[in-house]
Coordinates of C-alpha atoms in Angstrom, one line a residue:
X27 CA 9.7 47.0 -12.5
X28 CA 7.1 45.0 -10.4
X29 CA 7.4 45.4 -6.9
X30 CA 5.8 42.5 -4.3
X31 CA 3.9 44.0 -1.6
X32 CA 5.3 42.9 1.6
X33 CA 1.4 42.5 3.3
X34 CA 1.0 39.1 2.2
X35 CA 3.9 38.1 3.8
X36 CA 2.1 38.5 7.4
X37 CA -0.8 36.1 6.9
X38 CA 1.0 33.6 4.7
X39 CA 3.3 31.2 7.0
X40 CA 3.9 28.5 5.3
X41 CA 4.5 29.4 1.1
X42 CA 3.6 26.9 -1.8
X43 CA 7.0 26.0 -3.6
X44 CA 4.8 25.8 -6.6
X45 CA 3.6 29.3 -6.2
X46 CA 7.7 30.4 -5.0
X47 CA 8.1 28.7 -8.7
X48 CA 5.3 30.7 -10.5
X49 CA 6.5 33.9 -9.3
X50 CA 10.3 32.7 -10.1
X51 CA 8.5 32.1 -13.7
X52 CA 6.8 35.4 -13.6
X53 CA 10.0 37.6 -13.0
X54 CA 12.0 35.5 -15.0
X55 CA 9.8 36.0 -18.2
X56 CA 10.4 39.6 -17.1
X57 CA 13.9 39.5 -17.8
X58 CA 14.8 39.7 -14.0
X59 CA 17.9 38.9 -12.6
X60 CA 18.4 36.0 -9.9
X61 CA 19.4 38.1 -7.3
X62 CA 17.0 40.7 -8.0
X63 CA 14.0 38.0 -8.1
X64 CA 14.9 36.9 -4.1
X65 CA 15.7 39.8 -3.4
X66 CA 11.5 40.1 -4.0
X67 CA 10.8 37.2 -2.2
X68 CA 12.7 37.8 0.5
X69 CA 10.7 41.4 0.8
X70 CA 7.3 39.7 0.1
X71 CA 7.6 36.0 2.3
X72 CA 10.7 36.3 4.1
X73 CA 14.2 35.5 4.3
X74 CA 13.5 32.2 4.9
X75 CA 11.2 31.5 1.7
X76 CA 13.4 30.0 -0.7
X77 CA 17.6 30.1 -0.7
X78 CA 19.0 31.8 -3.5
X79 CA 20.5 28.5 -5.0
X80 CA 17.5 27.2 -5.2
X81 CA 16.2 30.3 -7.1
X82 CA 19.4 30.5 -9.2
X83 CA 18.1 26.6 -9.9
X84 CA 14.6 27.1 -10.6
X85 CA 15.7 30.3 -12.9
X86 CA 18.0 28.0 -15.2
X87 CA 15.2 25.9 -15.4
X88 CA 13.1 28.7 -16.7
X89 CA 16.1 29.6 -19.5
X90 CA 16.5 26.1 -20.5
X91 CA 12.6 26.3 -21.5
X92 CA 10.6 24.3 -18.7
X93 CA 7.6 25.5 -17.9
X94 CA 6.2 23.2 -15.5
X95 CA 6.3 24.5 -11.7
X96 CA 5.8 21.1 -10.1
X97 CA 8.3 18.8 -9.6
X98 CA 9.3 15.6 -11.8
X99 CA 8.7 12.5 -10.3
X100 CA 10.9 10.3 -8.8
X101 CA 10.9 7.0 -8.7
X102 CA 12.7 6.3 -5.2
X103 CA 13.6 2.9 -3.4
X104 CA 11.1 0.7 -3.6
X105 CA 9.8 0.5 0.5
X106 CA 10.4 -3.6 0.6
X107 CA 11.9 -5.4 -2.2
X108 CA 10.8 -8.6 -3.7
X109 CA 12.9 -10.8 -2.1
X110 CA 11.6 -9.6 1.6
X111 CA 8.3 -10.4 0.3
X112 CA 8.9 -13.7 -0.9
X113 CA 10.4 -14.6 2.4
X114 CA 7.2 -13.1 4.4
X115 CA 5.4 -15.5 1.9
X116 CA 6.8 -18.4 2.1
X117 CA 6.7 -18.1 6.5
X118 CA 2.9 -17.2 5.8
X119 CA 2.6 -20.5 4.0
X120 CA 5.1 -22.8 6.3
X121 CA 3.3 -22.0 9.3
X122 CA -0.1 -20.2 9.4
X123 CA -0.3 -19.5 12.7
X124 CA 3.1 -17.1 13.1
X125 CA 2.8 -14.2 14.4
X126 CA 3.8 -10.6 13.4
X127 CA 5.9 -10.6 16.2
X128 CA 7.7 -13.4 15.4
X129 CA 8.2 -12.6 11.9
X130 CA 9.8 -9.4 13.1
X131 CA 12.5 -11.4 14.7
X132 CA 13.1 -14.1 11.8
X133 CA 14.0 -11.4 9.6
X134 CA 14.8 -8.6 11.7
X135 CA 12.4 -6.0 10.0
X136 CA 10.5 -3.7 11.4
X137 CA 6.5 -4.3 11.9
X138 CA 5.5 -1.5 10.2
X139 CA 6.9 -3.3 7.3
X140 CA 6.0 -7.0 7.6
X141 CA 2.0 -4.9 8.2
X142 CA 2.5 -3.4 4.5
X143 CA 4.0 -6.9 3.3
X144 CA 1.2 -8.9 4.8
X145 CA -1.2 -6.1 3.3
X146 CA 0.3 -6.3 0.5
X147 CA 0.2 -10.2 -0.3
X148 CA -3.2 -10.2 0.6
X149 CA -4.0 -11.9 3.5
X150 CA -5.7 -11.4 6.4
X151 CA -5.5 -13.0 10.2
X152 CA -8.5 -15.1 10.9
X153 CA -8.7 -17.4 14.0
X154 CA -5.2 -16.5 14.6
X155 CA -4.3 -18.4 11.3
X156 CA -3.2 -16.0 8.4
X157 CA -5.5 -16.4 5.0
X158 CA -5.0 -15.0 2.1
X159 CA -8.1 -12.5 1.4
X160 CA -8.3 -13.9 -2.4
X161 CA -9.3 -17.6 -3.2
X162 CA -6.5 -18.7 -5.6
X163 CA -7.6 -20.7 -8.8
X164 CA -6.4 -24.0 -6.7
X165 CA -9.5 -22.8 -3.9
X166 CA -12.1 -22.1 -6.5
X167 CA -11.5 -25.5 -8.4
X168 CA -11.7 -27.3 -5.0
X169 CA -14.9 -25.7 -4.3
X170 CA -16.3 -26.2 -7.9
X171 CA -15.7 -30.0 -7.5
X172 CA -16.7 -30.4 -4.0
X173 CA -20.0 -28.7 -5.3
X174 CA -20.4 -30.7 -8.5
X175 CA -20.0 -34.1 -6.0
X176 CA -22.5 -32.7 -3.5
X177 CA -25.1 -32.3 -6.8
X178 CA -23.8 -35.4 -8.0
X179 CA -24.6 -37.6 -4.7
X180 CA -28.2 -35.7 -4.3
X181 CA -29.2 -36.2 -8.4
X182 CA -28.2 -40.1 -7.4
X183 CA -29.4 -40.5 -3.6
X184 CA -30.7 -38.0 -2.8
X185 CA -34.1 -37.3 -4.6
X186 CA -35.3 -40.7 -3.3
X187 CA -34.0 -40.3 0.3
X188 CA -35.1 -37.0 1.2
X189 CA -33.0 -34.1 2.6
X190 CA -32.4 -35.2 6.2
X191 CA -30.8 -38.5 4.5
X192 CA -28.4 -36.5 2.0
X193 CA -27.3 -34.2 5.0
X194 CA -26.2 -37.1 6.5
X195 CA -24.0 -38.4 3.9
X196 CA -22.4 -34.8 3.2
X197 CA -21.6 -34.3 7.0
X198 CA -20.2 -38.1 6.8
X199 CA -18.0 -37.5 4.3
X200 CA -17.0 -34.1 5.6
X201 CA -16.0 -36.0 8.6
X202 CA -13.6 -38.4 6.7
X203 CA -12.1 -35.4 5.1
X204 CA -11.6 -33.7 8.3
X205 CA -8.7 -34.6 11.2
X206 CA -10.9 -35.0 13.9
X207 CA -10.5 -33.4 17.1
X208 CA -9.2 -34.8 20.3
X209 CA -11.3 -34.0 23.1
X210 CA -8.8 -35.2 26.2
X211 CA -6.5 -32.3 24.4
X212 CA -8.9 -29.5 25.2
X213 CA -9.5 -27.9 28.8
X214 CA -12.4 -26.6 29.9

């Protein structure tokens, strides 16, 4: 018979379960009993180590032929589902400007969660305006067009005008693109 040493138990406080497991392997190849087996570990770690159900547990395991220590994985409830998300999303896109705070009371979740869900979706808050962090195919075909017409206009007008000339016509059409701001809105 193999007999723990009960010194170990003074400088270890906190016990592995994996290693609990190992030696619940060890003594159990042995052709140890249960009871005798925390009876050990109860000598060697403490009373408080591992409860004899759960040895009694890890031991069947053992008989039935596992021999991994570690635990299976688990697959758990998922932390926000699907639908929570596509509502976050679909706020995000309604109004750009709504805040976390806000978003919390529409839907009565905690922040924590519309953070992750926000995280999650990818976007990030930008002149208090949330953006996603990705350009979508939509963004990238804008900007391939938008940059095809700036080459476009220069290849046309812009070779014969000069630069200062072309700038002028970009930032004009810019400008018809673009609401304009109302200055008796602002205060200074």
């Amino acid at each position: 018979m193999i007999v723990l040493t009960s010194s170990a138990s003074a400088s270890l406080s906190v016990h592995a379960q994996c290693e609990l497991r190992t030696i619940i392997r060890f003594f159990h190849s042995r052709g140890e009993t249960p009871a005798a087996i925390h009876r050990q570990l109860c000598t060697s770690y403490g009373s408080t180590s591992m409860s004899i159900k759960n040895v009694r547990k890890w031991y069947r395991e053992f008989s039935n032929g596992r021999t991994n220590i570690h635990d299976k994985a688990r697959s758990g409830r998922p932390s926000v589902s699907d639908n929570l998300q596509e509502q976050v999303e679909s706020e995000l896109r309604e109004d750009r400007r709504v805040t976390v705070r806000e978003l919390e009371e529409m839907l009565q979740i905690p922040k924590s969660s519309i953070h992750r869900i926000i995280s999650d979706l990818g976007y990030r808050k930008c002149s208090a305006r949330w953006l996603p962090k990705m350009l979508t195919e939509d963004h990238k075909r804008q900007r391939i067009e938008s940059s095809c017409e700036v080459l476009e206009l220069y290849a046309e007008e812009g070779a014969e005008q000069g630069p200062p000339l072309i700038r002028h016509r970009i930032v004009k059409r810019l400008k018809n693109c673009v609401k304009p701001l109302k200055t008796d809105d602002l205060e200074c």
